[in-house]
Short mmCIF file of N, CA and C in Angstrom, two decimals:
data_model
loop_
_atom_site.label_atom_id
_atom_site.label_comp_id
_atom_site.label_asym_id
_atom_site.label_seq_id
_atom_site.Cartn_x
_atom_site.Cartn_y
_atom_site.Cartn_z
N MET Q 1 0.83 -1.19 0.00
CA MET Q 1 0.00 0.00 0.00
C MET Q 1 0.87 1.26 0.00
N LEU Q 2 1.89 1.28 0.83
CA LEU Q 2 2.73 2.46 0.92
C LEU Q 2 3.42 2.78 -0.40
N GLU Q 3 3.83 1.73 -1.13
CA GLU Q 3 4.52 1.94 -2.40
C GLU Q 3 3.60 2.53 -3.47
N ASN Q 4 2.31 2.25 -3.38
CA ASN Q 4 1.37 2.67 -4.43
C ASN Q 4 0.38 3.73 -3.99
N GLN Q 5 0.51 4.21 -2.78
CA GLN Q 5 -0.42 5.19 -2.23
C GLN Q 5 -0.45 6.47 -3.07
N ARG Q 6 0.70 6.99 -3.40
CA ARG Q 6 0.80 8.23 -4.18
C ARG Q 6 0.19 8.04 -5.57
N LEU Q 7 0.48 6.92 -6.20
CA LEU Q 7 -0.04 6.64 -7.53
C LEU Q 7 -1.57 6.60 -7.53
N VAL Q 8 -2.15 5.84 -6.61
CA VAL Q 8 -3.61 5.70 -6.55
C VAL Q 8 -4.26 7.04 -6.21
N PHE Q 9 -3.73 7.74 -5.23
CA PHE Q 9 -4.30 9.03 -4.86
C PHE Q 9 -4.20 10.02 -6.02
N SER Q 10 -3.07 10.08 -6.69
CA SER Q 10 -2.89 11.00 -7.82
C SER Q 10 -3.89 10.69 -8.93
N TYR Q 11 -4.06 9.42 -9.19
CA TYR Q 11 -5.02 9.03 -10.22
C TYR Q 11 -6.43 9.49 -9.84
N CYS Q 12 -6.83 9.20 -8.62
CA CYS Q 12 -8.16 9.61 -8.15
C CYS Q 12 -8.31 11.12 -8.18
N LEU Q 13 -7.27 11.83 -7.78
CA LEU Q 13 -7.31 13.29 -7.78
C LEU Q 13 -7.48 13.85 -9.19
N SER Q 14 -6.91 13.17 -10.17
CA SER Q 14 -7.04 13.63 -11.56
C SER Q 14 -8.42 13.37 -12.14
N ARG Q 15 -9.18 12.50 -11.51
CA ARG Q 15 -10.50 12.13 -12.04
C ARG Q 15 -11.68 12.70 -11.26
N LEU Q 16 -11.47 13.13 -10.04
CA LEU Q 16 -12.57 13.52 -9.16
C LEU Q 16 -12.56 15.02 -8.87
N PRO Q 17 -13.73 15.57 -8.46
CA PRO Q 17 -13.84 17.02 -8.33
C PRO Q 17 -13.17 17.63 -7.10
N SER Q 18 -12.84 16.85 -6.08
CA SER Q 18 -12.22 17.45 -4.90
C SER Q 18 -11.19 16.51 -4.29
N ARG Q 19 -10.31 17.11 -3.53
CA ARG Q 19 -9.27 16.35 -2.83
C ARG Q 19 -9.90 15.34 -1.86
N GLU Q 20 -10.97 15.76 -1.17
CA GLU Q 20 -11.63 14.89 -0.21
C GLU Q 20 -12.23 13.67 -0.90
N ASP Q 21 -12.86 13.89 -2.05
CA ASP Q 21 -13.42 12.76 -2.81
C ASP Q 21 -12.30 11.82 -3.26
N ALA Q 22 -11.18 12.40 -3.70
CA ALA Q 22 -10.05 11.58 -4.14
C ALA Q 22 -9.50 10.75 -2.98
N GLU Q 23 -9.40 11.36 -1.79
CA GLU Q 23 -8.93 10.61 -0.62
C GLU Q 23 -9.87 9.46 -0.29
N ASP Q 24 -11.17 9.72 -0.34
CA ASP Q 24 -12.16 8.69 -0.05
C ASP Q 24 -12.08 7.53 -1.04
N VAL Q 25 -12.03 7.87 -2.31
CA VAL Q 25 -12.00 6.83 -3.34
C VAL Q 25 -10.67 6.08 -3.30
N ALA Q 26 -9.58 6.76 -3.06
CA ALA Q 26 -8.29 6.08 -2.95
C ALA Q 26 -8.31 5.09 -1.78
N GLN Q 27 -8.85 5.52 -0.67
CA GLN Q 27 -8.95 4.63 0.49
C GLN Q 27 -9.83 3.42 0.17
N GLU Q 28 -10.96 3.69 -0.48
CA GLU Q 28 -11.86 2.60 -0.87
C GLU Q 28 -11.17 1.65 -1.85
N SER Q 29 -10.32 2.19 -2.70
CA SER Q 29 -9.58 1.36 -3.66
C SER Q 29 -8.70 0.35 -2.93
N PHE Q 30 -8.01 0.82 -1.91
CA PHE Q 30 -7.15 -0.10 -1.16
C PHE Q 30 -7.97 -1.10 -0.35
N LEU Q 31 -9.11 -0.68 0.17
CA LEU Q 31 -9.97 -1.62 0.88
C LEU Q 31 -10.47 -2.71 -0.06
N ARG Q 32 -10.89 -2.30 -1.25
CA ARG Q 32 -11.35 -3.30 -2.24
C ARG Q 32 -10.22 -4.23 -2.65
N ALA Q 33 -9.04 -3.66 -2.83
CA ALA Q 33 -7.89 -4.48 -3.21
C ALA Q 33 -7.57 -5.49 -2.10
N PHE Q 34 -7.61 -5.04 -0.87
CA PHE Q 34 -7.32 -5.92 0.26
C PHE Q 34 -8.34 -7.06 0.33
N LYS Q 35 -9.62 -6.70 0.15
CA LYS Q 35 -10.68 -7.72 0.22
C LYS Q 35 -10.61 -8.73 -0.92
N SER Q 36 -10.11 -8.29 -2.06
CA SER Q 36 -10.09 -9.20 -3.22
C SER Q 36 -8.68 -9.60 -3.64
N ILE Q 37 -7.73 -9.50 -2.73
CA ILE Q 37 -6.34 -9.85 -3.07
C ILE Q 37 -6.21 -11.29 -3.55
N SER Q 38 -7.09 -12.15 -3.09
CA SER Q 38 -7.03 -13.55 -3.53
C SER Q 38 -7.36 -13.69 -5.02
N SER Q 39 -8.07 -12.73 -5.59
CA SER Q 39 -8.40 -12.79 -7.01
C SER Q 39 -7.32 -12.14 -7.89
N PHE Q 40 -6.33 -11.52 -7.26
CA PHE Q 40 -5.26 -10.87 -8.03
C PHE Q 40 -4.41 -11.94 -8.70
N ARG Q 41 -4.29 -11.81 -10.02
CA ARG Q 41 -3.44 -12.72 -10.78
C ARG Q 41 -2.25 -11.93 -11.26
N ALA Q 42 -1.11 -12.51 -11.24
CA ALA Q 42 0.12 -11.80 -11.60
C ALA Q 42 0.22 -11.53 -13.10
N GLU Q 43 -0.87 -11.75 -13.84
CA GLU Q 43 -0.86 -11.42 -15.27
C GLU Q 43 -0.66 -9.92 -15.47
N ALA Q 44 -1.19 -9.15 -14.56
CA ALA Q 44 -1.04 -7.69 -14.59
C ALA Q 44 -0.17 -7.29 -13.42
N SER Q 45 0.42 -6.11 -13.52
CA SER Q 45 1.20 -5.63 -12.39
C SER Q 45 0.25 -5.17 -11.29
N LEU Q 46 0.74 -5.13 -10.09
CA LEU Q 46 -0.07 -4.65 -8.97
C LEU Q 46 -0.52 -3.21 -9.21
N ARG Q 47 0.39 -2.41 -9.78
CA ARG Q 47 0.06 -1.00 -10.08
C ARG Q 47 -1.15 -0.90 -11.00
N SER Q 48 -1.13 -1.66 -12.10
CA SER Q 48 -2.24 -1.55 -13.05
C SER Q 48 -3.52 -2.12 -12.46
N TRP Q 49 -3.42 -3.13 -11.61
CA TRP Q 49 -4.60 -3.68 -10.95
C TRP Q 49 -5.22 -2.64 -10.01
N LEU Q 50 -4.38 -1.96 -9.25
CA LEU Q 50 -4.87 -0.92 -8.34
C LEU Q 50 -5.50 0.24 -9.11
N ILE Q 51 -4.89 0.64 -10.22
CA ILE Q 51 -5.45 1.72 -11.03
C ILE Q 51 -6.78 1.29 -11.63
N ALA Q 52 -6.89 0.03 -12.06
CA ALA Q 52 -8.16 -0.46 -12.61
C ALA Q 52 -9.25 -0.40 -11.54
N ILE Q 53 -8.94 -0.79 -10.33
CA ILE Q 53 -9.90 -0.70 -9.23
C ILE Q 53 -10.30 0.76 -9.01
N SER Q 54 -9.31 1.64 -8.98
CA SER Q 54 -9.57 3.07 -8.78
C SER Q 54 -10.41 3.64 -9.91
N LYS Q 55 -10.10 3.24 -11.13
CA LYS Q 55 -10.87 3.71 -12.29
C LYS Q 55 -12.34 3.33 -12.14
N ASN Q 56 -12.60 2.10 -11.76
CA ASN Q 56 -13.98 1.64 -11.59
C ASN Q 56 -14.67 2.39 -10.46
N LEU Q 57 -13.97 2.64 -9.38
CA LEU Q 57 -14.57 3.37 -8.26
C LEU Q 57 -14.83 4.84 -8.61
N CYS Q 58 -13.95 5.43 -9.41
CA CYS Q 58 -14.19 6.81 -9.86
C CYS Q 58 -15.44 6.86 -10.74
N SER Q 59 -15.58 5.89 -11.61
CA SER Q 59 -16.77 5.82 -12.45
C SER Q 59 -18.01 5.63 -11.59
N ASP Q 60 -17.92 4.76 -10.59
CA ASP Q 60 -19.04 4.54 -9.66
C ASP Q 60 -19.40 5.84 -8.94
N PHE Q 61 -18.39 6.61 -8.57
CA PHE Q 61 -18.61 7.87 -7.88
C PHE Q 61 -19.54 8.78 -8.70
N TYR Q 62 -19.22 8.91 -9.99
CA TYR Q 62 -20.03 9.78 -10.85
C TYR Q 62 -21.42 9.21 -11.09
N ARG Q 63 -21.50 7.89 -11.22
CA ARG Q 63 -22.81 7.27 -11.40
C ARG Q 63 -23.69 7.48 -10.18
N LYS Q 64 -23.11 7.29 -9.00
CA LYS Q 64 -23.88 7.44 -7.76
C LYS Q 64 -24.28 8.88 -7.51
N LYS Q 65 -23.38 9.79 -7.74
CA LYS Q 65 -23.63 11.20 -7.44
C LYS Q 65 -24.28 11.95 -8.60
N LYS Q 66 -24.28 11.32 -9.78
CA LYS Q 66 -24.80 11.96 -10.99
C LYS Q 66 -24.19 13.34 -11.18
N ILE Q 67 -22.85 13.37 -11.07
CA ILE Q 67 -22.09 14.61 -11.20
C ILE Q 67 -21.57 14.70 -12.62
N ASP Q 68 -21.49 15.91 -13.13
CA ASP Q 68 -20.91 16.11 -14.45
C ASP Q 68 -19.47 15.63 -14.46
N SER Q 69 -19.00 15.30 -15.63
CA SER Q 69 -17.65 14.82 -15.82
C SER Q 69 -16.63 15.84 -15.31
N PHE Q 70 -15.51 15.35 -14.84
CA PHE Q 70 -14.44 16.18 -14.31
C PHE Q 70 -13.80 17.00 -15.43
N SER Q 71 -13.55 18.25 -15.18
CA SER Q 71 -12.91 19.12 -16.15
C SER Q 71 -11.44 19.29 -15.78
N PHE Q 72 -10.56 18.77 -16.59
CA PHE Q 72 -9.13 18.88 -16.34
C PHE Q 72 -8.72 20.35 -16.39
N ASP Q 73 -9.30 21.12 -17.29
CA ASP Q 73 -8.99 22.54 -17.42
C ASP Q 73 -9.35 23.29 -16.14
N ALA Q 74 -10.53 22.99 -15.58
CA ALA Q 74 -10.94 23.65 -14.34
C ALA Q 74 -10.00 23.28 -13.20
N PHE Q 75 -9.57 22.03 -13.18
CA PHE Q 75 -8.64 21.57 -12.16
C PHE Q 75 -7.33 22.38 -12.21
N MET Q 76 -6.82 22.59 -13.42
CA MET Q 76 -5.58 23.33 -13.57
C MET Q 76 -5.78 24.82 -13.26
N GLU Q 77 -6.94 25.38 -13.61
CA GLU Q 77 -7.22 26.79 -13.32
C GLU Q 77 -7.29 27.04 -11.82
N GLU Q 78 -7.72 26.03 -11.05
CA GLU Q 78 -7.80 26.18 -9.61
C GLU Q 78 -6.43 26.01 -8.95
N GLY Q 79 -5.41 25.87 -9.77
CA GLY Q 79 -4.06 25.72 -9.24
C GLY Q 79 -3.73 24.30 -8.87
N GLY Q 80 -4.57 23.36 -9.29
CA GLY Q 80 -4.35 21.95 -8.99
C GLY Q 80 -3.09 21.45 -9.66
N ASP Q 81 -2.46 20.56 -9.01
CA ASP Q 81 -1.28 19.93 -9.55
C ASP Q 81 -1.30 18.49 -9.11
N LEU Q 82 -0.98 17.60 -9.99
CA LEU Q 82 -1.00 16.19 -9.65
C LEU Q 82 0.29 15.83 -8.91
N PRO Q 83 0.18 15.29 -7.70
CA PRO Q 83 1.38 14.89 -7.00
C PRO Q 83 2.12 13.83 -7.79
N SER Q 84 3.41 13.99 -7.91
CA SER Q 84 4.19 13.03 -8.66
C SER Q 84 5.63 13.12 -8.22
N GLU Q 85 6.31 11.99 -8.29
CA GLU Q 85 7.72 12.00 -7.93
C GLU Q 85 8.56 12.63 -9.04
N SER Q 86 8.10 12.51 -10.28
CA SER Q 86 8.82 13.12 -11.38
C SER Q 86 8.02 14.30 -11.90
N PRO Q 87 8.70 15.26 -12.48
CA PRO Q 87 7.96 16.44 -12.97
C PRO Q 87 6.97 16.03 -14.06
N SER Q 88 5.78 16.61 -14.00
CA SER Q 88 4.79 16.35 -15.03
C SER Q 88 5.18 17.12 -16.29
N PRO Q 89 4.59 16.80 -17.43
CA PRO Q 89 4.90 17.56 -18.63
C PRO Q 89 4.62 19.05 -18.45
N PHE Q 90 3.61 19.38 -17.63
CA PHE Q 90 3.25 20.78 -17.42
C PHE Q 90 4.31 21.54 -16.63
N GLU Q 91 4.99 20.87 -15.72
CA GLU Q 91 6.00 21.55 -14.91
C GLU Q 91 7.21 21.96 -15.74
N THR Q 92 7.43 21.28 -16.87
CA THR Q 92 8.58 21.61 -17.70
C THR Q 92 8.30 22.76 -18.66
N LEU Q 93 7.08 23.15 -18.77
CA LEU Q 93 6.74 24.24 -19.67
C LEU Q 93 6.96 25.59 -19.00
N GLU Q 94 7.56 26.51 -19.72
CA GLU Q 94 7.83 27.82 -19.15
C GLU Q 94 6.64 28.76 -19.26
N SER Q 95 5.85 28.61 -20.29
CA SER Q 95 4.79 29.57 -20.55
C SER Q 95 3.46 29.13 -19.97
N SER Q 96 2.84 29.99 -19.19
CA SER Q 96 1.52 29.66 -18.64
C SER Q 96 0.48 29.63 -19.76
N GLU Q 97 0.68 30.38 -20.81
CA GLU Q 97 -0.24 30.35 -21.95
C GLU Q 97 -0.17 28.98 -22.64
N THR Q 98 1.00 28.46 -22.83
CA THR Q 98 1.15 27.14 -23.43
C THR Q 98 0.53 26.09 -22.54
N ARG Q 99 0.74 26.21 -21.25
CA ARG Q 99 0.14 25.28 -20.29
C ARG Q 99 -1.39 25.32 -20.39
N ARG Q 100 -1.94 26.51 -20.52
CA ARG Q 100 -3.38 26.66 -20.66
C ARG Q 100 -3.87 26.01 -21.95
N LEU Q 101 -3.13 26.21 -23.03
CA LEU Q 101 -3.51 25.62 -24.31
C LEU Q 101 -3.44 24.10 -24.27
N ILE Q 102 -2.42 23.57 -23.63
CA ILE Q 102 -2.29 22.12 -23.51
C ILE Q 102 -3.42 21.57 -22.64
N SER Q 103 -3.69 22.24 -21.54
CA SER Q 103 -4.79 21.80 -20.67
C SER Q 103 -6.12 21.80 -21.42
N LYS Q 104 -6.34 22.84 -22.19
CA LYS Q 104 -7.58 22.93 -22.96
C LYS Q 104 -7.64 21.82 -24.01
N ALA Q 105 -6.52 21.56 -24.68
CA ALA Q 105 -6.49 20.50 -25.69
C ALA Q 105 -6.74 19.14 -25.03
N ILE Q 106 -6.13 18.89 -23.87
CA ILE Q 106 -6.35 17.62 -23.17
C ILE Q 106 -7.81 17.50 -22.75
N ASP Q 107 -8.36 18.58 -22.25
CA ASP Q 107 -9.76 18.56 -21.81
C ASP Q 107 -10.70 18.27 -22.98
N ASN Q 108 -10.32 18.67 -24.19
CA ASN Q 108 -11.16 18.46 -25.36
C ASN Q 108 -10.94 17.11 -26.04
N LEU Q 109 -9.99 16.33 -25.55
CA LEU Q 109 -9.76 15.00 -26.11
C LEU Q 109 -10.97 14.10 -25.85
N PRO Q 110 -11.27 13.19 -26.78
CA PRO Q 110 -12.28 12.18 -26.47
C PRO Q 110 -11.84 11.39 -25.23
N ASP Q 111 -12.80 10.96 -24.42
CA ASP Q 111 -12.49 10.32 -23.14
C ASP Q 111 -11.49 9.17 -23.25
N GLU Q 112 -11.65 8.30 -24.26
CA GLU Q 112 -10.74 7.15 -24.36
C GLU Q 112 -9.32 7.58 -24.68
N PHE Q 113 -9.14 8.66 -25.44
CA PHE Q 113 -7.80 9.17 -25.71
C PHE Q 113 -7.22 9.84 -24.47
N LYS Q 114 -8.06 10.64 -23.80
CA LYS Q 114 -7.63 11.37 -22.62
C LYS Q 114 -7.17 10.40 -21.52
N GLU Q 115 -7.96 9.38 -21.28
CA GLU Q 115 -7.65 8.40 -20.24
C GLU Q 115 -6.29 7.75 -20.49
N ALA Q 116 -6.09 7.25 -21.71
CA ALA Q 116 -4.83 6.59 -22.05
C ALA Q 116 -3.66 7.58 -21.95
N PHE Q 117 -3.84 8.77 -22.48
CA PHE Q 117 -2.78 9.79 -22.46
C PHE Q 117 -2.37 10.15 -21.04
N LEU Q 118 -3.36 10.40 -20.17
CA LEU Q 118 -3.05 10.80 -18.79
C LEU Q 118 -2.42 9.66 -18.00
N LEU Q 119 -2.86 8.43 -18.23
CA LEU Q 119 -2.24 7.30 -17.54
C LEU Q 119 -0.77 7.18 -17.93
N ARG Q 120 -0.46 7.47 -19.19
CA ARG Q 120 0.93 7.39 -19.66
C ARG Q 120 1.76 8.59 -19.18
N GLU Q 121 1.24 9.79 -19.40
CA GLU Q 121 2.02 10.99 -19.13
C GLU Q 121 2.07 11.37 -17.65
N ASN Q 122 0.97 11.24 -16.94
CA ASN Q 122 0.95 11.67 -15.54
C ASN Q 122 1.27 10.56 -14.56
N PHE Q 123 1.02 9.32 -14.95
CA PHE Q 123 1.22 8.22 -14.00
C PHE Q 123 2.30 7.25 -14.46
N ASP Q 124 2.88 7.50 -15.62
CA ASP Q 124 4.01 6.74 -16.14
C ASP Q 124 3.73 5.23 -16.20
N LEU Q 125 2.49 4.87 -16.51
CA LEU Q 125 2.19 3.45 -16.68
C LEU Q 125 2.67 3.00 -18.05
N SER Q 126 3.07 1.75 -18.15
CA SER Q 126 3.50 1.20 -19.44
C SER Q 126 2.27 0.98 -20.32
N TYR Q 127 2.51 0.77 -21.60
CA TYR Q 127 1.40 0.51 -22.51
C TYR Q 127 0.65 -0.75 -22.07
N ALA Q 128 1.39 -1.76 -21.65
CA ALA Q 128 0.75 -3.00 -21.20
C ALA Q 128 -0.12 -2.76 -19.97
N GLU Q 129 0.38 -1.96 -19.03
CA GLU Q 129 -0.40 -1.66 -17.83
C GLU Q 129 -1.66 -0.87 -18.18
N ILE Q 130 -1.53 0.08 -19.08
CA ILE Q 130 -2.69 0.88 -19.49
C ILE Q 130 -3.71 -0.03 -20.18
N ALA Q 131 -3.23 -0.95 -21.00
CA ALA Q 131 -4.14 -1.88 -21.68
C ALA Q 131 -4.93 -2.69 -20.66
N LYS Q 132 -4.28 -3.13 -19.61
CA LYS Q 132 -4.97 -3.89 -18.55
C LYS Q 132 -6.00 -3.02 -17.85
N VAL Q 133 -5.63 -1.79 -17.53
CA VAL Q 133 -6.54 -0.88 -16.83
C VAL Q 133 -7.78 -0.60 -17.68
N LEU Q 134 -7.57 -0.34 -18.97
CA LEU Q 134 -8.68 0.05 -19.84
C LEU Q 134 -9.41 -1.14 -20.46
N GLY Q 135 -8.81 -2.32 -20.35
CA GLY Q 135 -9.44 -3.51 -20.92
C GLY Q 135 -9.42 -3.54 -22.43
N VAL Q 136 -8.32 -3.03 -23.01
CA VAL Q 136 -8.16 -3.02 -24.46
C VAL Q 136 -6.79 -3.60 -24.81
N ARG Q 137 -6.54 -3.78 -26.09
CA ARG Q 137 -5.25 -4.30 -26.53
C ARG Q 137 -4.18 -3.22 -26.44
N GLU Q 138 -2.95 -3.68 -26.31
CA GLU Q 138 -1.82 -2.75 -26.20
C GLU Q 138 -1.70 -1.86 -27.45
N GLY Q 139 -1.96 -2.42 -28.61
CA GLY Q 139 -1.93 -1.64 -29.85
C GLY Q 139 -2.96 -0.52 -29.84
N THR Q 140 -4.11 -0.79 -29.25
CA THR Q 140 -5.15 0.23 -29.13
C THR Q 140 -4.68 1.37 -28.24
N VAL Q 141 -3.99 1.02 -27.16
CA VAL Q 141 -3.44 2.03 -26.25
C VAL Q 141 -2.44 2.91 -26.99
N LYS Q 142 -1.53 2.29 -27.73
CA LYS Q 142 -0.53 3.05 -28.48
C LYS Q 142 -1.20 3.99 -29.48
N SER Q 143 -2.23 3.48 -30.15
CA SER Q 143 -2.95 4.29 -31.12
C SER Q 143 -3.64 5.48 -30.45
N ARG Q 144 -4.29 5.23 -29.32
CA ARG Q 144 -5.00 6.30 -28.61
C ARG Q 144 -4.04 7.38 -28.13
N ILE Q 145 -2.90 6.96 -27.61
CA ILE Q 145 -1.92 7.93 -27.12
C ILE Q 145 -1.33 8.72 -28.29
N SER Q 146 -1.05 8.04 -29.37
CA SER Q 146 -0.53 8.73 -30.56
C SER Q 146 -1.54 9.74 -31.08
N ARG Q 147 -2.79 9.36 -31.14
CA ARG Q 147 -3.83 10.29 -31.61
C ARG Q 147 -4.00 11.46 -30.65
N ALA Q 148 -3.90 11.19 -29.35
CA ALA Q 148 -4.00 12.27 -28.36
C ALA Q 148 -2.86 13.26 -28.56
N ARG Q 149 -1.65 12.75 -28.72
CA ARG Q 149 -0.50 13.63 -28.94
C ARG Q 149 -0.65 14.42 -30.23
N GLY Q 150 -1.14 13.75 -31.27
CA GLY Q 150 -1.37 14.44 -32.54
C GLY Q 150 -2.39 15.56 -32.41
N PHE Q 151 -3.45 15.30 -31.66
CA PHE Q 151 -4.48 16.31 -31.45
C PHE Q 151 -3.91 17.50 -30.68
N ILE Q 152 -3.16 17.21 -29.63
CA ILE Q 152 -2.56 18.29 -28.83
C ILE Q 152 -1.58 19.09 -29.69
N LYS Q 153 -0.79 18.39 -30.47
CA LYS Q 153 0.17 19.06 -31.37
C LYS Q 153 -0.57 19.97 -32.35
N SER Q 154 -1.65 19.47 -32.94
CA SER Q 154 -2.38 20.29 -33.91
C SER Q 154 -3.00 21.52 -33.24
N GLU Q 155 -3.47 21.38 -32.01
CA GLU Q 155 -4.02 22.53 -31.28
C GLU Q 155 -2.93 23.57 -31.01
N LEU Q 156 -1.72 23.10 -30.68
CA LEU Q 156 -0.62 24.03 -30.44
C LEU Q 156 -0.16 24.71 -31.73
N ILE Q 157 -0.18 23.96 -32.82
CA ILE Q 157 0.19 24.55 -34.11
C ILE Q 157 -0.81 25.64 -34.48
N LYS Q 158 -2.11 25.36 -34.29
CA LYS Q 158 -3.15 26.35 -34.59
C LYS Q 158 -2.93 27.63 -33.78
N SER Q 159 -2.46 27.47 -32.54
CA SER Q 159 -2.28 28.63 -31.68
C SER Q 159 -0.96 29.35 -31.93
N GLY Q 160 -0.06 28.71 -32.69
CA GLY Q 160 1.24 29.31 -32.96
C GLY Q 160 2.25 29.09 -31.86
N ASN Q 161 1.98 28.18 -30.93
CA ASN Q 161 2.89 27.94 -29.80
C ASN Q 161 3.63 26.61 -29.87
N PHE Q 162 3.63 25.96 -31.01
CA PHE Q 162 4.26 24.64 -31.08
C PHE Q 162 5.77 24.71 -30.93
N ASP Q 163 6.41 25.73 -31.47
CA ASP Q 163 7.87 25.85 -31.35
C ASP Q 163 8.30 25.93 -29.90
N GLU Q 164 7.55 26.67 -29.10
CA GLU Q 164 7.86 26.80 -27.68
C GLU Q 164 7.74 25.46 -26.98
N PHE Q 165 6.73 24.68 -27.35
CA PHE Q 165 6.50 23.36 -26.74
C PHE Q 165 7.65 22.42 -27.07
N ILE Q 166 8.08 22.42 -28.34
CA ILE Q 166 9.19 21.53 -28.75
C ILE Q 166 10.45 21.89 -28.00
N SER Q 167 10.80 23.16 -27.92
CA SER Q 167 12.05 23.55 -27.29
C SER Q 167 12.05 23.25 -25.79
N SER Q 168 10.89 23.27 -25.16
CA SER Q 168 10.86 23.00 -23.72
C SER Q 168 10.87 21.52 -23.40
N ASN Q 169 10.69 20.66 -24.39
CA ASN Q 169 10.69 19.22 -24.17
C ASN Q 169 11.90 18.54 -24.75
N ASP Q 170 12.87 19.26 -25.27
CA ASP Q 170 14.08 18.64 -25.87
C ASP Q 170 14.93 17.98 -24.83
#
């Protein structure tokens, strides 16, 4: 639990409207994992299994509360930052305008692209782990992430800020 606490909480925080909700769902994720540890098969990593549990509980949260989908853009505007041991892609950007454009582009991604992209970029899950979490093939994950990156790139090109993005990620 201690090794994966930050990962599960960060994931929940990225999907839910408040820190308190994220704490509750993260805690529930570990309780569910503990109760069903006998069903854990080593086919998937423990990390991807925990994220899959968290993903389902986040979805349950919205179904139960009938709350509108989480807005990544609103989260960033409120000064939210995803806890992470390594710098997120946003922390490496110098321009707040570029950060806003990227956040807006991510927020406008179709849900399946956004989910795969954020699991890769913010939580550093492997393609195989993401495939397990989302219940799709690894090739589908690669395709979704590639399309998400292409969409973000095209949005930055439209805004005229793509050169700045490239130089800050070299």
